[in-house]
Amino acid sequence: MKWNKFHLDTAKNLPLYQLLADQLRQWILTGVLAPGEKLPGSRELQKLLHLSAVTIENGLNILTKEQFLLRRPRCGTFVAETLPGMATGMLEPPGCIYAVLSNLKGLVGSYWWIIVSGLEQQLRKAGYRLCIHQHEADSPLPEELLHYKDCIGLLLCGYNSRRLAEKAKAANIPVVLIGGLDEEDSGDVDFDMVMHNDRERAMISMAHLLDLGHRRIAVVTAPPHSQFAARQKQGVMDAVATYGLTGETITFFQPEGLEYEDGVAVGYEIFCRRNRPTAVYAGNDFLAYGIIAAAEKLGLSTGRDFSIIGCGGINVCGIPLKPVLTTTVSKPEESVRIAVEKLLRQIQEPGRPNSTTVVRVDAICYGETTRIYRQESASGAILVDSDRLIAVP
């Protein structure tokens, strides 16, 4: 029930009845409380909100005078059908949470589109607006956001700037990071953060390819010098060390981005080598499908001529792509839930210690793109002692 999520911003130096009126007004303006909706009775509100009868009465009276609420004798208190200012368009907008999308080219159908959509829904329920700002790597940091009067907090999404996060903290603006930093060596981090277990996921994926018998593996991850790419590399090398192999098993490729087009470009580089890999670990699913497209243009067949595993498990526009990719599935909805909880806690309880929450993914979603490899038999066109590997069902 929505009333269980009702919190007063006690950090503001205002009477409780005024805080109650402000929060209810925010809910009405953002649609959490719909026009004509009946509020719980005074006694029920006292129990739900842990406030006195006098506080409840004074708060409701403020909104009644402002014409946000209508009190009907023996019937109860209702949200006004027509809000004050609606006719003149002079409503005061609710406070804004700015989501800064850092170094992210595309949103449609991707992990980040699900993140943004989820943030908008969750914050609207909490009585805030979500405002989007896209920031590219070669553009100045959007530090002006920190000086906007309507800025209640920041959500940094993607490959995030430590400098912007530190400036927000210095300005006492609540800030939460979804994803890692845009630097490989992050050092000590004192921010509220939400991220997946990128290192462990990469290790699990790499172990899967090694279990299938692959010993020439291309590893493709990006963006360069990001915390995300660094952790994926660490996970790959963890798997190699676990199997007692050397780094010669792996060839690293690092395109500028994680988009489909980046995958196509690096795919040609991978498969036009003299001793081409028999398997590929791709840092995300868009990269993986770009690599598959390049391989097909070169006459190679996924599964038969090489195996490939992705990361993310996000379908484009909800439509499963072909071939069905072996991957590890991300949990964007869980990331949204945790990030919003962290941000609201900062707003309501300034000074709380920061923490990093890791969303764990520990299973592979098997598709059609990874298969066992073995040496060809002597009866084939390849010599018995050839080190070429082929895929078999």
Short mmCIF file of C-alpha atoms in Angstrom, two decimals:
data_model
loop_
_atom_site.label_atom_id
_atom_site.label_comp_id
_atom_site.label_asym_id
_atom_site.label_seq_id
_atom_site.Cartn_x
_atom_site.Cartn_y
_atom_site.Cartn_z
CA MET A 1 0.00 0.00 0.00
CA LYS A 2 1.31 3.47 -0.90
CA TRP A 3 0.95 4.82 2.65
CA ASN A 4 3.62 2.39 3.89
CA LYS A 5 6.11 4.33 1.72
CA PHE A 6 5.11 7.71 3.17
CA HIS A 7 8.11 9.45 4.75
CA LEU A 8 8.47 12.97 6.10
CA ASP A 9 11.65 14.86 5.23
CA THR A 10 12.55 15.58 8.85
CA ALA A 11 15.89 17.09 7.77
CA LYS A 12 13.94 20.26 6.96
CA ASN A 13 13.52 22.58 9.91
CA LEU A 14 9.72 22.74 9.68
CA PRO A 15 6.80 21.65 11.89
CA LEU A 16 5.57 18.11 11.31
CA TYR A 17 2.17 19.29 10.12
CA GLN A 18 3.86 21.42 7.44
CA LEU A 19 6.03 18.48 6.36
CA LEU A 20 2.87 16.36 6.15
CA ALA A 21 1.13 18.96 3.99
CA ASP A 22 4.19 19.33 1.73
CA GLN A 23 4.49 15.59 1.15
CA LEU A 24 0.79 15.13 0.45
CA ARG A 25 0.86 18.08 -1.95
CA GLN A 26 3.80 16.47 -3.74
CA TRP A 27 1.90 13.20 -4.08
CA ILE A 28 -1.13 15.02 -5.48
CA LEU A 29 0.91 16.99 -8.02
CA THR A 30 2.74 13.89 -9.26
CA GLY A 31 -0.38 11.72 -9.50
CA VAL A 32 0.43 9.34 -6.66
CA LEU A 33 -2.87 10.51 -5.18
CA ALA A 34 -5.39 10.74 -8.00
CA PRO A 35 -8.11 13.41 -8.35
CA GLY A 36 -11.18 12.34 -6.38
CA GLU A 37 -9.27 9.72 -4.37
CA LYS A 38 -10.36 9.32 -0.75
CA LEU A 39 -7.72 9.59 1.96
CA PRO A 40 -7.69 7.22 4.94
CA GLY A 41 -9.53 8.49 8.02
CA SER A 42 -7.75 10.51 10.70
CA ARG A 43 -7.30 7.58 13.09
CA GLU A 44 -5.95 5.33 10.34
CA LEU A 45 -3.51 8.05 9.23
CA GLN A 46 -2.31 8.38 12.81
CA LYS A 47 -1.44 4.66 12.85
CA LEU A 48 0.06 4.57 9.37
CA LEU A 49 2.18 7.72 9.71
CA HIS A 50 2.87 7.60 13.47
CA LEU A 51 1.67 11.18 13.90
CA SER A 52 -0.66 12.76 16.43
CA ALA A 53 -4.27 13.69 15.69
CA VAL A 54 -3.41 17.40 15.97
CA THR A 55 -0.57 17.07 13.43
CA ILE A 56 -2.83 15.20 11.01
CA GLU A 57 -5.61 17.74 11.37
CA ASN A 58 -3.35 20.78 10.91
CA GLY A 59 -1.66 19.28 7.84
CA LEU A 60 -4.97 18.43 6.16
CA ASN A 61 -6.36 21.88 6.96
CA ILE A 62 -3.48 23.53 5.09
CA LEU A 63 -4.25 21.56 1.91
CA THR A 64 -7.97 22.15 2.34
CA LYS A 65 -7.38 25.92 2.40
CA GLU A 66 -5.13 25.59 -0.64
CA GLN A 67 -7.96 23.66 -2.37
CA PHE A 68 -5.88 20.51 -2.91
CA LEU A 69 -8.24 18.59 -0.60
CA LEU A 70 -12.00 18.62 -0.17
CA ARG A 71 -13.56 17.63 3.17
CA ARG A 72 -17.08 16.25 3.08
CA PRO A 73 -18.91 15.90 6.42
CA ARG A 74 -19.52 12.25 7.37
CA CYS A 75 -17.91 11.12 4.10
CA GLY A 76 -14.21 11.86 4.54
CA THR A 77 -11.37 13.77 2.90
CA PHE A 78 -10.86 13.62 -0.87
CA VAL A 79 -8.30 14.89 -3.38
CA ALA A 80 -9.85 17.78 -5.32
CA GLU A 81 -11.11 16.91 -8.79
CA THR A 82 -9.66 20.17 -10.15
CA LEU A 83 -6.37 21.25 -8.61
CA PRO A 84 -5.61 24.91 -7.83
CA GLY A 85 -3.73 26.54 -10.66
CA MET A 86 -4.84 23.99 -13.25
CA ALA A 87 -6.88 26.55 -15.14
CA THR A 88 -4.02 29.05 -15.32
CA GLY A 89 -1.19 26.52 -15.65
CA MET A 90 0.57 27.95 -12.57
CA LEU A 91 1.21 24.72 -10.65
CA GLU A 92 4.55 24.50 -8.86
CA PRO A 93 6.41 21.46 -10.26
CA PRO A 94 7.69 18.80 -7.83
CA GLY A 95 11.39 18.52 -7.06
CA CYS A 96 13.60 16.90 -9.67
CA ILE A 97 16.05 14.02 -9.49
CA TYR A 98 18.56 14.38 -12.31
CA ALA A 99 19.76 11.18 -13.96
CA VAL A 100 23.07 11.73 -15.75
CA LEU A 101 23.66 9.09 -18.42
CA SER A 102 27.43 9.04 -18.84
CA ASN A 103 29.14 7.68 -21.97
CA LEU A 104 26.06 5.77 -23.14
CA LYS A 105 25.32 5.98 -26.88
CA GLY A 106 22.01 4.15 -27.14
CA LEU A 107 19.04 3.49 -24.90
CA VAL A 108 16.30 1.83 -26.94
CA GLY A 109 15.89 -1.82 -25.99
CA SER A 110 19.00 -1.80 -23.82
CA TYR A 111 19.76 -2.36 -20.16
CA TRP A 112 19.85 1.40 -19.61
CA TRP A 113 16.45 1.98 -21.17
CA ILE A 114 14.99 -0.41 -18.59
CA ILE A 115 16.91 1.42 -15.88
CA VAL A 116 15.61 4.86 -16.92
CA SER A 117 12.03 3.65 -17.28
CA GLY A 118 12.15 2.00 -13.86
CA LEU A 119 13.65 5.09 -12.23
CA GLU A 120 10.90 7.30 -13.64
CA GLN A 121 8.18 5.03 -12.25
CA GLN A 122 9.76 4.62 -8.82
CA LEU A 123 10.56 8.30 -8.34
CA ARG A 124 7.11 9.41 -9.52
CA LYS A 125 5.60 7.17 -6.84
CA ALA A 126 7.87 8.85 -4.29
CA GLY A 127 6.69 12.30 -5.41
CA TYR A 128 9.61 13.42 -7.60
CA ARG A 129 10.24 14.11 -11.26
CA LEU A 130 13.03 12.40 -13.20
CA CYS A 131 15.02 14.70 -15.48
CA ILE A 132 17.45 13.16 -17.99
CA HIS A 133 20.84 14.58 -18.94
CA GLN A 134 23.09 12.72 -21.39
CA HIS A 135 26.82 13.27 -21.03
CA GLU A 136 29.38 12.13 -23.59
CA ALA A 137 33.00 11.45 -22.74
CA ASP A 138 34.34 14.39 -24.78
CA SER A 139 31.92 17.00 -23.38
CA PRO A 140 32.27 19.11 -20.20
CA LEU A 141 30.84 17.73 -16.97
CA PRO A 142 27.27 18.97 -16.34
CA GLU A 143 28.24 20.70 -13.11
CA GLU A 144 25.51 23.30 -13.64
CA LEU A 145 22.97 20.69 -12.47
CA LEU A 146 24.33 21.06 -8.94
CA HIS A 147 23.16 24.70 -8.89
CA TYR A 148 19.60 24.15 -10.15
CA LYS A 149 17.01 25.15 -7.55
CA ASP A 150 14.83 22.11 -8.33
CA CYS A 151 17.70 19.60 -8.01
CA ILE A 152 16.85 17.27 -5.11
CA GLY A 153 19.45 14.61 -5.97
CA LEU A 154 21.58 12.96 -8.64
CA LEU A 155 21.57 9.46 -10.11
CA LEU A 156 24.75 8.84 -12.12
CA CYS A 157 24.20 6.03 -14.63
CA GLY A 158 26.75 4.27 -16.81
CA TYR A 159 30.50 4.87 -16.71
CA ASN A 160 30.47 7.68 -14.20
CA SER A 161 32.69 10.63 -13.36
CA ARG A 162 34.26 10.49 -9.90
CA ARG A 163 34.74 14.27 -10.07
CA LEU A 164 31.03 14.96 -10.60
CA ALA A 165 30.08 12.59 -7.77
CA GLU A 166 32.56 14.26 -5.42
CA LYS A 167 31.28 17.73 -6.32
CA ALA A 168 27.71 16.63 -5.61
CA LYS A 169 28.76 15.31 -2.18
CA ALA A 170 30.61 18.55 -1.43
CA ALA A 171 27.44 20.50 -2.27
CA ASN A 172 25.41 18.21 0.06
CA ILE A 173 23.34 16.90 -2.85
CA PRO A 174 22.31 13.24 -2.48
CA VAL A 175 24.01 11.16 -5.18
CA VAL A 176 23.87 7.46 -6.11
CA LEU A 177 25.86 5.70 -8.83
CA ILE A 178 24.37 2.91 -10.93
CA GLY A 179 27.36 1.23 -12.57
CA GLY A 180 31.06 1.87 -12.10
CA LEU A 181 33.45 4.77 -12.60
CA ASP A 182 34.99 5.85 -15.90
CA GLU A 183 38.48 5.09 -14.61
CA GLU A 184 40.27 1.77 -14.44
CA ASP A 185 41.94 2.28 -11.04
CA SER A 186 39.06 3.50 -8.88
CA GLY A 187 40.95 3.40 -5.57
CA ASP A 188 38.93 4.08 -2.42
CA VAL A 189 35.28 4.85 -3.20
CA ASP A 190 32.96 6.57 -0.70
CA PHE A 191 29.73 6.78 -2.69
CA ASP A 192 26.40 5.02 -2.58
CA MET A 193 26.70 2.64 -5.54
CA VAL A 194 24.82 -0.21 -7.21
CA MET A 195 26.61 -2.54 -9.60
CA HIS A 196 26.61 -6.12 -10.85
CA ASN A 197 29.30 -8.64 -9.93
CA ASP A 198 31.12 -7.99 -13.22
CA ARG A 199 34.32 -9.79 -12.24
CA GLU A 200 32.57 -12.96 -11.10
CA ARG A 201 30.28 -13.00 -14.15
CA ALA A 202 33.28 -12.78 -16.47
CA MET A 203 34.97 -15.61 -14.60
CA ILE A 204 31.86 -17.82 -14.88
CA SER A 205 31.54 -17.09 -18.61
CA MET A 206 35.21 -17.73 -19.29
CA ALA A 207 35.12 -20.98 -17.30
CA HIS A 208 32.22 -22.13 -19.49
CA LEU A 209 34.30 -21.67 -22.64
CA LEU A 210 37.29 -23.41 -21.08
CA ASP A 211 35.07 -26.30 -19.98
CA LEU A 212 34.03 -26.73 -23.61
CA GLY A 213 37.67 -27.26 -24.59
CA HIS A 214 38.53 -23.84 -26.02
CA ARG A 215 42.11 -22.71 -25.68
CA ARG A 216 42.21 -19.81 -28.16
CA ILE A 217 39.74 -17.25 -26.88
CA ALA A 218 39.15 -13.62 -27.85
CA VAL A 219 38.00 -11.34 -25.03
CA VAL A 220 36.20 -8.15 -26.07
CA THR A 221 35.31 -5.57 -23.44
CA ALA A 222 34.90 -1.78 -23.27
CA PRO A 223 34.90 1.18 -22.73
CA PRO A 224 38.68 1.59 -22.48
CA HIS A 225 40.02 2.46 -19.02
CA SER A 226 36.61 1.96 -17.36
CA GLN A 227 36.03 0.17 -14.06
CA PHE A 228 33.61 -2.16 -15.87
CA ALA A 229 36.19 -3.29 -18.45
CA ALA A 230 38.90 -3.68 -15.81
CA ARG A 231 36.72 -5.98 -13.70
CA GLN A 232 35.76 -8.12 -16.67
CA LYS A 233 39.45 -8.54 -17.53
CA GLN A 234 40.19 -9.53 -13.94
CA GLY A 235 37.44 -12.15 -14.06
CA VAL A 236 38.78 -13.60 -17.30
CA MET A 237 42.27 -13.92 -15.85
CA ASP A 238 40.84 -15.46 -12.65
CA ALA A 239 39.37 -18.26 -14.77
CA VAL A 240 42.59 -18.73 -16.72
CA ALA A 241 44.57 -19.02 -13.47
CA THR A 242 42.04 -21.46 -11.99
CA TYR A 243 42.55 -23.79 -14.97
CA GLY A 244 46.33 -23.54 -14.68
CA LEU A 245 46.68 -21.89 -18.08
CA THR A 246 48.80 -18.96 -19.20
CA GLY A 247 47.78 -15.60 -20.59
CA GLU A 248 48.70 -16.85 -24.07
CA THR A 249 45.29 -18.53 -24.15
CA ILE A 250 43.64 -15.11 -24.33
CA THR A 251 43.74 -12.28 -26.85
CA PHE A 252 42.20 -9.04 -25.59
CA PHE A 253 40.35 -6.63 -27.87
CA GLN A 254 39.07 -3.27 -26.65
CA PRO A 255 36.82 -1.23 -28.95
CA GLU A 256 35.71 2.28 -28.03
CA GLY A 257 32.18 1.23 -27.07
CA LEU A 258 29.78 -1.62 -26.38
CA GLU A 259 27.38 -1.06 -29.30
CA TYR A 260 26.45 -3.37 -32.17
CA GLU A 261 28.61 -1.38 -34.62
CA ASP A 262 31.63 -1.74 -32.32
CA GLY A 263 31.06 -5.51 -32.37
CA VAL A 264 30.95 -5.64 -36.17
CA ALA A 265 34.23 -3.74 -36.45
CA VAL A 266 36.08 -5.83 -33.88
CA GLY A 267 34.56 -9.02 -35.32
CA TYR A 268 36.43 -8.52 -38.60
CA GLU A 269 39.62 -7.93 -36.62
CA ILE A 270 39.10 -11.16 -34.65
CA PHE A 271 38.25 -13.52 -37.51
CA CYS A 272 40.67 -12.22 -40.12
CA ARG A 273 43.67 -13.26 -38.02
CA ARG A 274 45.95 -16.06 -39.18
CA ASN A 275 45.32 -18.14 -36.05
CA ARG A 276 41.80 -17.03 -35.33
CA PRO A 277 40.16 -17.79 -31.96
CA THR A 278 37.76 -20.67 -31.55
CA ALA A 279 35.66 -18.80 -28.99
CA VAL A 280 34.77 -15.23 -28.00
CA TYR A 281 33.77 -13.65 -24.70
CA ALA A 282 31.88 -10.40 -25.43
CA GLY A 283 31.47 -7.73 -22.74
CA ASN A 284 27.78 -7.31 -23.56
CA ASP A 285 25.12 -8.77 -25.84
CA PHE A 286 25.13 -5.93 -28.37
CA LEU A 287 28.84 -6.47 -28.94
CA ALA A 288 28.21 -10.21 -29.27
CA TYR A 289 25.58 -9.83 -31.99
CA GLY A 290 27.83 -7.41 -33.89
CA ILE A 291 30.65 -9.98 -33.78
CA ILE A 292 28.26 -12.69 -34.99
CA ALA A 293 27.20 -10.48 -37.92
CA ALA A 294 30.84 -9.95 -38.94
CA ALA A 295 31.54 -13.69 -38.71
CA GLU A 296 28.56 -14.54 -40.91
CA LYS A 297 29.70 -12.05 -43.56
CA LEU A 298 33.04 -13.87 -43.57
CA GLY A 299 31.29 -17.22 -44.12
CA LEU A 300 31.65 -18.51 -40.56
CA SER A 301 28.84 -20.23 -38.68
CA THR A 302 28.14 -19.55 -35.01
CA GLY A 303 28.39 -22.76 -33.00
CA ARG A 304 29.98 -24.77 -35.80
CA ASP A 305 33.06 -22.60 -36.47
CA PHE A 306 33.27 -20.72 -33.19
CA SER A 307 31.49 -20.26 -29.86
CA ILE A 308 30.52 -16.93 -28.32
CA ILE A 309 29.09 -15.89 -24.95
CA GLY A 310 27.69 -12.46 -24.12
CA CYS A 311 26.74 -10.52 -21.01
CA GLY A 312 23.44 -8.81 -20.19
CA GLY A 313 20.60 -10.93 -21.50
CA ILE A 314 18.60 -7.94 -22.75
CA ASN A 315 16.40 -8.44 -25.81
CA VAL A 316 16.17 -5.56 -28.27
CA CYS A 317 12.59 -4.18 -28.19
CA GLY A 318 11.55 -7.36 -26.38
CA ILE A 319 12.17 -9.54 -29.44
CA PRO A 320 14.59 -12.48 -28.97
CA LEU A 321 17.36 -12.28 -31.57
CA LYS A 322 18.71 -15.20 -33.56
CA PRO A 323 20.75 -17.16 -32.85
CA VAL A 324 19.74 -17.33 -29.19
CA LEU A 325 22.81 -16.08 -27.36
CA THR A 326 24.44 -17.85 -24.45
CA THR A 327 24.85 -15.11 -21.85
CA THR A 328 24.56 -14.06 -18.20
CA VAL A 329 21.33 -12.17 -17.55
CA SER A 330 21.48 -8.76 -15.81
CA LYS A 331 18.92 -7.56 -13.27
CA PRO A 332 18.12 -3.90 -14.09
CA GLU A 333 14.88 -3.89 -12.08
CA GLU A 334 16.79 -4.91 -8.95
CA SER A 335 19.39 -2.20 -9.60
CA VAL A 336 16.61 0.42 -9.86
CA ARG A 337 14.96 -0.68 -6.63
CA ILE A 338 18.20 -0.54 -4.64
CA ALA A 339 19.33 2.78 -6.16
CA VAL A 340 16.03 4.54 -5.39
CA GLU A 341 16.06 3.20 -1.82
CA LYS A 342 19.59 4.52 -1.32
CA LEU A 343 18.71 7.94 -2.75
CA LEU A 344 15.54 8.35 -0.68
CA ARG A 345 17.46 7.37 2.47
CA GLN A 346 20.02 10.09 1.72
CA ILE A 347 17.24 12.64 1.22
CA GLN A 348 15.44 11.66 4.42
CA GLU A 349 18.50 10.94 6.59
CA PRO A 350 21.46 13.13 5.56
CA GLY A 351 24.82 11.93 6.81
CA ARG A 352 24.11 8.21 6.62
CA PRO A 353 27.20 6.11 5.70
CA ASN A 354 27.55 5.24 2.01
CA SER A 355 27.83 1.70 0.72
CA THR A 356 28.22 -0.33 -2.46
CA THR A 357 25.55 -2.94 -3.16
CA VAL A 358 26.45 -5.73 -5.58
CA VAL A 359 23.63 -7.32 -7.56
CA ARG A 360 24.73 -10.92 -7.98
CA VAL A 361 24.36 -12.99 -11.14
CA ASP A 362 25.83 -16.48 -10.79
CA ALA A 363 24.22 -18.52 -13.56
CA ILE A 364 24.57 -18.81 -17.32
CA CYS A 365 21.53 -18.63 -19.59
CA TYR A 366 22.35 -21.23 -22.24
CA GLY A 367 21.52 -20.50 -25.87
CA GLU A 368 22.67 -21.75 -29.25
CA THR A 369 26.05 -20.06 -29.52
CA THR A 370 28.39 -22.20 -27.39
CA ARG A 371 29.27 -25.81 -28.15
CA ILE A 372 31.95 -28.39 -27.38
CA TYR A 373 35.10 -28.27 -29.47
CA ARG A 374 37.34 -31.15 -30.43
CA GLN A 375 40.14 -31.82 -32.88
CA GLU A 376 39.11 -33.01 -36.33
CA SER A 377 39.66 -36.68 -37.09
CA ALA A 378 42.43 -37.96 -39.38
CA SER A 379 39.89 -38.76 -42.06
CA GLY A 380 39.19 -35.06 -42.55
CA ALA A 381 41.04 -32.58 -44.70
CA ILE A 382 43.06 -31.37 -41.73
CA LEU A 383 46.13 -33.31 -40.61
CA VAL A 384 45.93 -35.37 -37.41
CA ASP A 385 48.46 -33.17 -35.63
CA SER A 386 46.73 -29.93 -36.66
CA ASP A 387 45.81 -27.64 -33.79
CA ARG A 388 42.71 -26.40 -35.57
CA LEU A 389 39.53 -26.98 -33.57
CA ILE A 390 36.02 -27.39 -34.90
CA ALA A 391 32.61 -27.34 -33.29
CA VAL A 392 30.42 -30.40 -32.98
CA PRO A 393 26.83 -30.56 -31.77
#
